[in-house]
Short mmCIF file of C-alpha atoms in Angstrom, two decimals:
data_model
loop_
_atom_site.label_atom_id
_atom_site.label_comp_id
_atom_site.label_asym_id
_atom_site.label_seq_id
_atom_site.Cartn_x
_atom_site.Cartn_y
_atom_site.Cartn_z
CA UNK V 21 -0.14 0.16 0.03
CA UNK V 22 0.99 3.52 0.37
CA UNK V 23 3.03 5.58 3.22
CA UNK V 24 0.45 8.09 2.82
CA UNK V 25 -0.02 8.23 6.75
CA UNK V 26 2.95 8.57 9.36
CA UNK V 27 3.95 5.39 10.95
CA UNK V 28 2.00 4.60 14.06
CA UNK V 29 3.70 5.40 17.36
CA UNK V 30 2.98 3.60 21.01
CA UNK V 31 1.29 5.72 23.61
CA UNK V 32 3.99 7.39 25.40
CA UNK V 33 5.20 5.36 28.24
CA UNK V 34 4.49 7.49 31.03
CA UNK V 35 0.92 8.88 29.86
CA UNK V 36 -0.09 5.12 28.75
CA UNK V 37 -0.37 4.73 32.51
CA UNK V 38 -1.86 7.76 33.68
CA UNK V 39 -4.08 7.59 31.15
CA UNK V 40 -5.23 4.17 32.09
CA UNK V 41 -5.50 4.73 35.39
CA UNK V 42 -7.94 7.72 34.96
CA UNK V 43 -10.00 5.86 32.59
CA UNK V 44 -10.18 2.54 34.67
CA UNK V 45 -10.87 4.85 38.16
CA UNK V 46 -13.64 6.41 36.60
CA UNK V 47 -14.96 2.86 35.17
CA UNK V 48 -14.85 1.68 38.62
CA UNK V 49 -17.16 4.37 39.61
CA UNK V 50 -20.01 3.65 37.32
CA UNK V 51 -22.47 6.15 38.95
CA UNK V 52 -19.78 8.95 38.26
CA UNK V 53 -21.06 11.90 36.51
CA UNK V 54 -21.36 11.61 32.60
CA UNK V 55 -20.33 7.61 32.86
CA UNK V 56 -24.06 6.60 33.74
CA UNK V 57 -24.72 4.23 30.84
CA UNK V 58 -27.18 5.54 28.24
CA UNK V 59 -30.79 5.17 29.45
CA UNK V 60 -33.94 4.25 26.78
CA UNK V 61 -35.96 6.97 26.28
CA UNK V 62 -39.56 6.60 25.81
CA UNK V 63 -40.32 6.12 21.91
CA UNK V 64 -42.30 4.28 19.62
CA UNK V 65 -39.98 2.70 16.86
CA UNK V 66 -41.10 0.41 13.95
CA UNK V 67 -38.80 -1.79 11.96
CA UNK V 68 -38.01 -5.23 10.61
CA UNK V 69 -39.86 -8.43 9.19
CA UNK V 70 -38.78 -11.78 8.06
CA UNK V 71 -37.35 -11.76 4.97
CA UNK V 72 -37.16 -15.49 4.77
CA UNK V 73 -41.16 -15.01 5.33
CA UNK V 74 -41.46 -12.49 2.82
CA UNK V 75 -39.48 -14.60 0.09
CA UNK V 76 -41.07 -17.58 0.28
CA UNK V 77 -44.80 -16.10 1.14
CA UNK V 78 -45.61 -18.39 3.65
CA UNK V 79 -46.02 -16.00 6.37
CA UNK V 80 -45.67 -12.48 7.12
CA UNK V 81 -44.69 -10.86 10.24
CA UNK V 82 -45.01 -7.13 11.36
CA UNK V 83 -43.40 -5.85 14.72
CA UNK V 84 -43.67 -3.08 16.58
CA UNK V 85 -41.81 -1.61 20.05
CA UNK V 86 -42.98 0.49 22.67
CA UNK V 87 -40.47 1.36 25.10
CA UNK V 88 -41.44 3.22 28.06
CA UNK V 89 -38.30 4.55 30.85
CA UNK V 90 -34.90 2.99 30.67
CA UNK V 91 -34.54 -0.59 29.80
CA UNK V 92 -30.95 -0.73 29.83
CA UNK V 93 -30.11 -1.91 33.53
CA UNK V 94 -32.59 -4.67 32.89
CA UNK V 95 -31.07 -5.95 29.88
CA UNK V 96 -27.99 -5.99 31.52
CA UNK V 97 -29.30 -9.49 33.14
CA UNK V 98 -30.10 -10.94 30.03
CA UNK V 99 -29.20 -14.47 29.77
CA UNK V 100 -28.04 -16.80 26.72
CA UNK V 101 -29.94 -19.90 28.53
CA UNK V 102 -33.77 -19.05 29.22
CA UNK V 103 -35.11 -19.66 32.48
CA UNK V 104 -38.68 -21.32 32.60
CA UNK V 105 -41.86 -19.25 34.51
CA UNK V 106 -44.44 -20.32 37.00
CA UNK V 107 -47.51 -20.91 35.46
CA UNK V 108 -49.08 -17.65 37.10
CA UNK V 109 -46.52 -15.82 35.47
CA UNK V 110 -47.17 -17.38 32.06
CA UNK V 111 -50.71 -16.83 32.76
CA UNK V 112 -49.96 -13.25 33.08
CA UNK V 113 -47.59 -12.87 30.44
CA UNK V 114 -49.98 -14.47 28.25
CA UNK V 115 -53.07 -11.96 29.18
CA UNK V 116 -50.53 -9.12 28.79
CA UNK V 117 -49.58 -10.10 25.24
CA UNK V 118 -52.87 -10.81 24.04
CA UNK V 119 -53.98 -7.33 24.95
CA UNK V 120 -50.91 -5.53 24.04
CA UNK V 121 -51.29 -7.17 20.65
CA UNK V 122 -55.00 -6.02 20.35
CA UNK V 123 -53.71 -2.46 20.78
CA UNK V 124 -50.94 -2.79 18.47
CA UNK V 125 -51.65 -5.11 15.46
CA UNK V 126 -54.44 -5.28 13.09
CA UNK V 127 -55.08 -9.04 13.80
CA UNK V 128 -57.11 -11.12 15.68
CA UNK V 129 -55.54 -14.20 17.68
CA UNK V 130 -58.81 -15.56 18.42
CA UNK V 131 -58.39 -17.94 21.19
CA UNK V 132 -54.88 -18.43 22.24
CA UNK V 133 -54.42 -22.08 21.55
CA UNK V 134 -51.12 -22.47 23.46
CA UNK V 135 -48.23 -19.94 24.77
CA UNK V 136 -44.54 -20.77 25.44
CA UNK V 137 -43.24 -17.83 28.17
CA UNK V 138 -39.65 -17.57 29.17
CA UNK V 139 -37.44 -15.28 31.63
CA UNK V 140 -33.76 -13.96 30.65
CA UNK V 141 -32.65 -12.37 33.55
CA UNK V 142 -35.15 -9.78 34.68
CA UNK V 143 -36.58 -9.46 31.07
CA UNK V 144 -39.58 -11.78 29.72
CA UNK V 145 -40.91 -12.84 26.67
CA UNK V 146 -43.97 -15.14 25.41
CA UNK V 147 -45.38 -16.61 22.21
CA UNK V 148 -48.78 -17.09 21.73
CA UNK V 149 -50.41 -19.33 18.99
CA UNK V 150 -53.84 -18.62 18.30
CA UNK V 151 -56.39 -20.71 17.02
CA UNK V 152 -56.72 -18.90 13.79
CA UNK V 153 -53.31 -19.78 12.67
CA UNK V 154 -51.95 -16.09 13.92
CA UNK V 155 -48.94 -15.98 16.06
CA UNK V 156 -47.63 -13.25 18.28
CA UNK V 157 -44.53 -12.60 20.28
CA UNK V 158 -44.09 -10.01 23.14
CA UNK V 159 -40.70 -9.39 24.73
CA UNK V 160 -40.50 -7.43 27.82
CA UNK V 161 -36.79 -6.10 28.19
CA UNK V 162 -37.76 -4.28 31.34
CA UNK V 163 -41.28 -3.37 33.10
CA UNK V 164 -43.13 -1.21 31.31
CA UNK V 165 -41.32 -1.59 27.71
CA UNK V 166 -42.65 -4.22 25.26
CA UNK V 167 -41.58 -5.23 21.96
CA UNK V 168 -43.59 -7.75 19.71
CA UNK V 169 -44.23 -9.27 16.19
CA UNK V 170 -46.92 -11.00 14.93
CA UNK V 171 -47.44 -13.84 11.97
CA UNK V 172 -49.63 -16.05 10.31
CA UNK V 173 -48.80 -19.70 9.49
CA UNK V 174 -50.01 -19.90 6.11
CA UNK V 175 -48.90 -23.48 5.29
CA UNK V 176 -48.15 -27.12 7.06
CA UNK V 177 -44.60 -27.43 8.65
CA UNK V 178 -41.87 -28.99 6.50
CA UNK V 179 -39.01 -30.41 8.07
CA UNK V 180 -37.69 -30.79 11.86
CA UNK V 181 -37.35 -26.84 12.05
CA UNK V 182 -39.10 -24.26 10.13
CA UNK V 183 -36.73 -23.10 7.39
CA UNK V 184 -38.58 -19.75 7.28
CA UNK V 185 -38.79 -18.75 11.12
CA UNK V 186 -40.26 -15.02 11.45
CA UNK V 187 -37.65 -12.50 12.33
CA UNK V 188 -37.98 -9.42 13.87
CA UNK V 189 -35.33 -6.56 14.09
CA UNK V 190 -36.02 -3.53 16.51
CA UNK V 191 -34.37 -0.75 17.95
CA UNK V 192 -34.59 1.38 20.62
CA UNK V 193 -32.78 4.87 21.82
CA UNK V 194 -30.21 4.49 24.05
CA UNK V 195 -26.60 3.39 22.16
CA UNK V 196 -23.49 5.09 21.17
CA UNK V 197 -23.44 8.66 20.23
CA UNK V 198 -27.19 8.86 20.24
CA UNK V 199 -27.28 5.69 18.14
CA UNK V 200 -30.35 3.10 18.70
CA UNK V 201 -29.91 -0.29 20.61
CA UNK V 202 -31.00 -3.06 19.01
CA UNK V 203 -33.52 -6.11 19.92
CA UNK V 204 -33.59 -9.06 17.68
CA UNK V 205 -36.50 -11.87 18.07
CA UNK V 206 -36.70 -15.16 16.10
CA UNK V 207 -39.79 -17.77 16.40
CA UNK V 208 -41.03 -20.45 14.49
CA UNK V 209 -42.26 -23.98 14.37
CA UNK V 210 -40.12 -27.08 15.50
CA UNK V 211 -41.09 -30.67 15.51
CA UNK V 212 -41.00 -32.53 18.68
CA UNK V 213 -37.81 -34.66 17.58
CA UNK V 214 -35.89 -31.91 18.63
CA UNK V 215 -35.13 -31.27 22.28
CA UNK V 216 -33.48 -27.97 21.96
CA UNK V 217 -33.22 -25.00 19.32
CA UNK V 218 -30.21 -22.84 19.38
CA UNK V 219 -29.78 -19.71 17.34
CA UNK V 220 -26.44 -18.42 16.44
CA UNK V 221 -26.73 -14.51 15.78
CA UNK V 222 -24.14 -13.05 13.47
CA UNK V 223 -22.15 -11.48 16.02
CA UNK V 224 -21.12 -14.97 17.29
CA UNK V 225 -23.57 -15.35 20.14
CA UNK V 226 -25.22 -18.53 20.35
CA UNK V 227 -28.77 -18.22 22.36
CA UNK V 228 -30.79 -21.04 23.46
CA UNK V 229 -34.30 -20.74 22.12
CA UNK V 230 -37.16 -21.78 24.38
CA UNK V 231 -38.97 -24.80 23.10
CA UNK V 232 -42.39 -26.21 23.56
CA UNK V 233 -46.02 -26.63 22.13
CA UNK V 234 -44.43 -26.99 18.41
CA UNK V 235 -42.35 -23.70 18.71
CA UNK V 236 -39.28 -22.10 19.73
CA UNK V 237 -38.56 -18.75 20.58
CA UNK V 238 -35.25 -16.72 21.24
CA UNK V 239 -34.56 -12.99 21.53
CA UNK V 240 -31.18 -11.04 22.10
CA UNK V 241 -30.56 -7.47 23.17
CA UNK V 242 -28.74 -6.57 20.13
CA UNK V 243 -29.36 -5.76 16.30
CA UNK V 244 -27.26 -8.56 15.05
CA UNK V 245 -29.18 -10.76 12.83
CA UNK V 246 -29.63 -14.46 12.65
CA UNK V 247 -27.11 -16.80 11.49
CA UNK V 248 -28.29 -20.05 11.82
CA UNK V 249 -31.10 -21.87 13.60
CA UNK V 250 -30.04 -25.31 14.61
CA UNK V 251 -32.07 -27.92 16.40
CA UNK V 252 -30.32 -30.79 18.41
CA UNK V 253 -31.97 -33.82 19.84
CA UNK V 254 -32.11 -35.12 23.35
CA UNK V 255 -28.32 -36.45 23.18
CA UNK V 256 -27.17 -32.77 21.64
CA UNK V 257 -26.87 -34.05 18.13
CA UNK V 258 -27.64 -31.40 15.38
CA UNK V 259 -30.40 -32.63 13.39
CA UNK V 260 -31.69 -29.90 11.45
CA UNK V 261 -30.40 -26.70 10.43
CA UNK V 262 -31.66 -23.56 8.88
CA UNK V 263 -29.71 -20.91 7.60
CA UNK V 264 -30.99 -17.39 7.50
CA UNK V 265 -30.38 -14.48 5.51
CA UNK V 266 -30.26 -10.89 7.24
CA UNK V 267 -33.46 -9.77 8.50
CA UNK V 268 -33.43 -6.33 7.77
CA UNK V 269 -35.68 -6.21 4.68
CA UNK V 270 -39.11 -4.60 4.88
CA UNK V 271 -39.82 -4.39 1.36
CA UNK V 272 -43.12 -6.02 0.38
CA UNK V 273 -44.20 -6.32 3.70
CA UNK V 274 -47.43 -4.66 5.55
CA UNK V 275 -46.34 -2.03 7.82
CA UNK V 276 -47.51 -2.47 11.47
CA UNK V 277 -50.17 0.04 12.88
CA UNK V 278 -48.31 2.63 14.59
CA UNK V 279 -49.20 3.27 18.05
CA UNK V 280 -47.82 5.97 20.70
CA UNK Q 20 -9.67 -15.13 23.33
CA UNK Q 21 -10.35 -11.59 21.90
CA UNK Q 22 -13.97 -12.44 21.12
CA UNK Q 23 -14.29 -13.87 24.66
CA UNK Q 24 -12.88 -10.51 26.27
CA UNK Q 25 -15.18 -8.45 23.84
CA UNK Q 26 -18.20 -10.64 25.33
CA UNK Q 27 -17.27 -10.21 28.85
CA UNK Q 28 -16.70 -6.52 28.54
CA UNK Q 29 -19.66 -6.01 26.30
CA UNK Q 30 -22.16 -7.74 28.94
CA UNK Q 31 -21.06 -7.20 32.26
CA UNK Q 32 -19.57 -4.13 33.79
CA UNK Q 33 -15.90 -5.72 34.04
CA UNK Q 34 -13.43 -3.43 34.39
CA UNK Q 35 -10.45 -5.71 34.75
CA UNK Q 36 -11.50 -6.92 31.02
CA UNK Q 37 -11.99 -3.38 29.96
CA UNK Q 38 -8.14 -2.99 31.20
CA UNK Q 39 -7.52 -5.69 28.62
CA UNK Q 40 -9.42 -3.77 25.75
CA UNK Q 41 -7.44 -0.64 26.90
CA UNK Q 42 -4.28 -2.38 26.46
CA UNK Q 43 -4.68 -4.10 23.36
CA UNK Q 44 -6.31 -1.19 21.42
CA UNK Q 45 -5.14 2.16 22.97
CA UNK Q 46 -2.26 2.72 20.40
CA UNK Q 47 -4.71 2.32 17.68
CA UNK Q 48 -7.26 4.72 18.80
CA UNK Q 49 -4.33 6.96 19.87
CA UNK Q 50 -3.10 6.69 16.11
CA UNK Q 51 -6.42 7.25 14.76
CA UNK Q 52 -7.42 10.11 16.65
CA UNK Q 53 -3.62 11.28 15.76
CA UNK Q 54 -4.51 10.95 12.09
CA UNK Q 55 -7.68 13.14 12.58
CA UNK Q 56 -6.04 15.98 14.44
CA UNK Q 57 -2.46 16.03 13.74
CA UNK Q 58 -1.31 16.54 17.16
CA UNK Q 59 -0.35 13.75 19.46
CA UNK Q 60 -1.21 15.47 22.57
CA UNK Q 61 -4.85 16.25 21.39
CA UNK Q 62 -4.62 12.59 20.08
CA UNK Q 63 -4.05 11.60 23.99
CA UNK Q 64 -6.95 13.35 25.57
CA UNK Q 65 -9.24 12.26 22.35
CA UNK Q 66 -8.39 8.43 23.03
CA UNK Q 67 -8.86 8.99 26.61
CA UNK Q 68 -12.13 10.39 26.06
CA UNK Q 69 -13.12 7.72 23.52
CA UNK Q 70 -12.21 5.07 25.71
CA UNK Q 71 -14.52 6.42 28.59
CA UNK Q 72 -17.32 6.76 25.83
CA UNK Q 73 -16.33 3.20 25.11
CA UNK Q 74 -16.94 2.09 29.03
CA UNK Q 75 -20.25 4.01 28.79
CA UNK Q 76 -21.65 2.60 25.86
CA UNK Q 77 -20.13 -0.83 26.37
CA UNK Q 78 -23.34 -2.98 26.27
CA UNK Q 79 -23.60 -1.97 22.31
CA UNK Q 80 -19.96 -3.22 21.81
CA UNK Q 81 -20.08 -6.16 19.43
CA UNK Q 82 -19.05 -9.71 20.75
CA UNK Q 83 -17.25 -10.76 17.41
CA UNK Q 84 -13.51 -10.39 17.75
CA UNK Q 85 -12.85 -8.50 14.24
CA UNK Q 86 -15.77 -6.06 15.52
CA UNK Q 87 -14.08 -4.62 18.50
CA UNK Q 88 -11.54 -2.34 17.03
CA UNK Q 89 -14.07 -0.85 14.37
CA UNK Q 90 -16.54 -0.18 16.74
CA UNK Q 91 -13.71 1.56 19.30
CA UNK Q 92 -12.75 3.60 16.10
CA UNK Q 93 -16.39 4.34 15.36
CA UNK Q 94 -16.80 5.69 19.01
CA UNK Q 95 -13.62 7.66 18.79
CA UNK Q 96 -14.91 9.41 15.53
CA UNK Q 97 -18.29 10.18 17.30
CA UNK Q 98 -15.89 11.82 20.14
CA UNK Q 99 -14.39 13.97 17.55
CA UNK Q 100 -17.48 14.78 15.92
CA UNK Q 101 -19.00 15.62 19.24
CA UNK Q 102 -15.74 17.06 20.33
CA UNK Q 103 -17.38 19.77 22.76
CA UNK Q 104 -19.90 17.71 24.28
CA UNK Q 105 -17.69 14.72 24.46
CA UNK Q 106 -14.90 16.32 26.55
CA UNK Q 107 -17.75 18.46 28.81
CA UNK Q 108 -19.45 15.00 29.81
CA UNK Q 109 -15.85 13.37 30.99
CA UNK Q 110 -14.28 16.91 31.97
CA UNK Q 111 -14.39 15.61 36.05
CA UNK Q 112 -12.54 12.28 34.91
CA UNK Q 113 -10.12 14.09 32.26
CA UNK Q 114 -9.51 16.85 35.03
CA UNK Q 115 -7.97 13.98 36.86
CA UNK Q 116 -5.29 13.21 34.28
CA UNK Q 117 -1.75 14.99 35.17
CA UNK Q 118 -0.29 17.50 32.86
CA UNK Q 119 1.85 15.99 30.45
CA UNK Q 120 5.59 16.35 31.43
CA UNK Q 121 7.31 19.24 29.63
CA UNK Q 122 10.31 16.87 29.08
CA UNK Q 123 9.61 14.13 26.68
CA UNK Q 124 10.18 10.48 28.05
CA UNK Q 125 13.49 9.46 26.47
CA UNK Q 126 11.92 6.13 25.40
CA UNK Q 127 9.64 8.03 22.97
CA UNK Q 128 11.24 9.01 19.74
CA UNK Q 129 10.91 12.82 19.57
CA UNK Q 130 11.96 13.29 16.30
CA UNK Q 131 10.01 10.77 14.66
CA UNK Q 132 6.76 12.36 16.45
CA UNK Q 133 7.70 15.73 15.58
CA UNK Q 134 8.00 14.60 11.66
CA UNK Q 135 4.91 13.03 12.26
CA UNK Q 136 3.25 16.06 13.14
CA UNK Q 137 4.68 18.05 10.21
CA UNK Q 138 3.52 15.92 7.94
CA UNK Q 139 0.20 15.54 8.82
CA UNK Q 140 -0.16 19.14 8.77
CA UNK Q 141 0.30 18.88 5.10
CA UNK Q 142 -1.99 16.01 4.63
CA UNK Q 143 -4.90 17.14 6.51
CA UNK Q 144 -5.80 19.99 4.35
CA UNK Q 145 -5.81 17.31 1.69
CA UNK Q 146 -7.84 15.08 3.65
CA UNK Q 147 -10.55 17.73 4.61
CA UNK Q 148 -11.07 18.62 1.03
CA UNK Q 149 -12.38 15.02 0.53
CA UNK Q 150 -16.23 14.74 0.96
CA UNK Q 151 -16.52 13.16 4.76
CA UNK Q 152 -17.47 9.87 3.67
CA UNK Q 153 -14.10 9.38 1.50
CA UNK Q 154 -12.20 10.76 4.19
CA UNK Q 155 -13.49 8.56 6.88
CA UNK Q 156 -12.66 5.37 4.52
CA UNK Q 157 -9.11 6.56 3.52
CA UNK Q 158 -8.65 6.77 7.26
CA UNK Q 159 -9.72 3.45 8.64
CA UNK Q 160 -8.44 1.71 5.69
CA UNK Q 161 -5.19 3.10 4.89
CA UNK Q 162 -4.47 4.82 8.33
CA UNK Q 163 -5.94 2.27 10.81
CA UNK Q 164 -5.30 -0.76 8.25
CA UNK Q 165 -8.82 -1.96 8.76
CA UNK Q 166 -9.83 -4.70 5.94
CA UNK Q 167 -12.64 -3.52 3.73
CA UNK Q 168 -15.48 -5.39 6.01
CA UNK Q 169 -14.31 -4.18 9.21
CA UNK Q 170 -14.47 -0.44 7.71
CA UNK Q 171 -17.74 -1.29 6.46
CA UNK Q 172 -18.63 -2.39 9.83
CA UNK Q 173 -17.65 0.55 11.60
CA UNK Q 174 -19.20 2.62 9.26
CA UNK Q 175 -22.45 0.87 8.77
CA UNK Q 176 -22.16 0.84 4.75
CA UNK Q 177 -21.97 -2.00 2.37
CA UNK Q 178 -18.23 -3.55 1.64
CA UNK Q 179 -18.79 -2.58 -1.99
CA UNK Q 180 -19.30 1.07 -1.16
CA UNK Q 181 -16.17 1.20 1.27
CA UNK Q 182 -14.26 -0.14 -1.87
CA UNK Q 183 -15.49 2.59 -4.37
CA UNK Q 184 -14.91 5.38 -1.96
CA UNK Q 185 -11.63 4.22 -1.27
CA UNK Q 186 -10.83 4.06 -4.70
CA UNK Q 187 -12.18 7.75 -5.35
CA UNK Q 188 -10.72 9.13 -2.25
CA UNK Q 189 -7.32 7.68 -2.74
CA UNK Q 190 -7.07 8.93 -6.25
CA UNK Q 191 -7.67 12.45 -5.24
CA UNK Q 192 -5.07 12.06 -2.33
CA UNK Q 193 -2.20 10.34 -4.56
CA UNK Q 194 -2.85 13.73 -6.90
CA UNK Q 195 -2.42 16.12 -4.10
CA UNK Q 196 0.50 14.22 -2.79
CA UNK Q 197 2.28 13.97 -6.07
CA UNK Q 198 1.85 17.79 -6.42
CA UNK Q 199 3.51 18.30 -2.83
CA UNK Q 200 6.25 15.88 -3.54
CA UNK Q 201 7.06 17.77 -6.93
CA UNK Q 202 6.79 21.04 -5.26
CA UNK Q 203 9.45 19.66 -2.31
CA UNK Q 204 12.08 18.35 -4.87
CA UNK Q 205 11.79 21.56 -6.71
CA UNK Q 206 12.50 22.95 -3.51
CA UNK Q 207 15.24 21.31 -2.42
CA UNK Q 208 16.85 21.41 -6.08
CA UNK Q 209 16.57 24.98 -5.66
CA UNK Q 210 18.50 24.57 -2.28
CA UNK Q 211 21.29 22.42 -3.41
CA UNK Q 212 22.05 24.71 -6.64
CA UNK Q 213 22.44 28.19 -4.46
#
C-alpha cells in the first residue's frame, strides 16, 4: 500500500499508565457523572420483518416496539439460556401480550391455543399461537417496555425446524453517540424430534431458544441478525439447520400499525 | 481470546476486562485520533475520551473479535465529531489526568513524532478537502489498516461502497500528494543549486 500516513507510534510510556489509571478509576465508579449508561428514552420505533418469510410467501410478520422508561439496566441481566416461568407468571404474560397485540396490530389471535413463556434475567417474553393460525410474541425487556411481532402460519410445517422462522429486528434509543440499541427476536415451528433449538446470531453469540408446544422462541438485546437456527436432539446432536438471510428487509411487507 | 474478552466487556461491567481492551487497542485509537487531528497531545485526550465513551456504551460493543476495533474507532469518530460535548461529559474524569511532562520521555522518539506532525499538517488539508464519506474510509482502511469488511462494519455501509469510496478518495489524495512531493523536490533542487 502507500506510506500516506506517518508510521504509528505507541502511546508515550508515561502517559499510557496515567490515562489507563484515570479511565479505569472512572469505570470503577459507574455512577460517576457522565459515565452512567445511556438510558432508553420513551419512543415508538417500527422496523423489520422476516425476509425469509417474505421470500417464500408462507408467512408475514410485522413488528412494533413501545419502550417506556429505561430498559438498559434490565437488559444487563439478559441471559443466553432462558429460565422457565411459573404457571401464574405464564398466565400473566399471556394476558398482557394478548391485550398488547390487540392494541398494536390489526390481527386477531382468536382463542390462544398455546403459549410459550420464558424469562431471561429480569426480562421476559411470550409466544402466543392463536386458534386462527395467527401467532404473536411479546418481549418485555423491562417493566413497562414491550416489543412484539405477529405472524401467520400459512401452510403445514416442512422439516424438523421451520426453514423460514419469523425474524424481527427492532431498535430503541440509548446506544453509543445517540445511536439505537437493537433487539432481535426470532420464532418459528419445530417438531417434537428437537429437544433444543440454538440460534446463532451473526455477531457470534449463541442463544438457547425456548422450545415447547411445537414452537421455538429466542431474542437477544442487539441488532445482530440471525445467522443460523439449529435443532438438536436429546443427545445434543444437530438434526436440522436453517441458515437465515439478514432480517433487515421490510420491502413488500405490510407496515405495522403505529401507536404511541 | 479477543471474542471472549469482547463479550465479557460488552455484557458485564468488568473493569479488569476493559483494562485488557485498553491495553490491546489504545495505541490504535490513539493513532487514529492523531491522523484525524495532526496533534499527538490532542490525540491523547481524545483517546482517553473515546475509551470513557466506550465504557459508557459498552453494551453495544460487538462480541465478535474482529468487530471490537472498528467499533472503538467508530466511537472515537463520534467523540471527535461531538468534540465539545464529549469533553464536557467527561470533564471531571479528564481533569484527573496529570498535565503532560514538559520534558519528553527518553523512550519516545521525539524526532519521529515531530516529523509525523509536520507530515500531517500537510496531509490534513488534503484529507479535509475530501467528502467526509471518502475521508472516513481512507482514514480507516489506509490509516488504521482495517479491512474493507471491518471498515464497512465501522461505518455501517456495504463493503462495495467502502471499496468505491476508497478508490475515489485515494485518487484525489495521490494527486495532491504528487503535487506537494514535486514542489518539495523543486524546493530541494533550488536549495542545492544555490
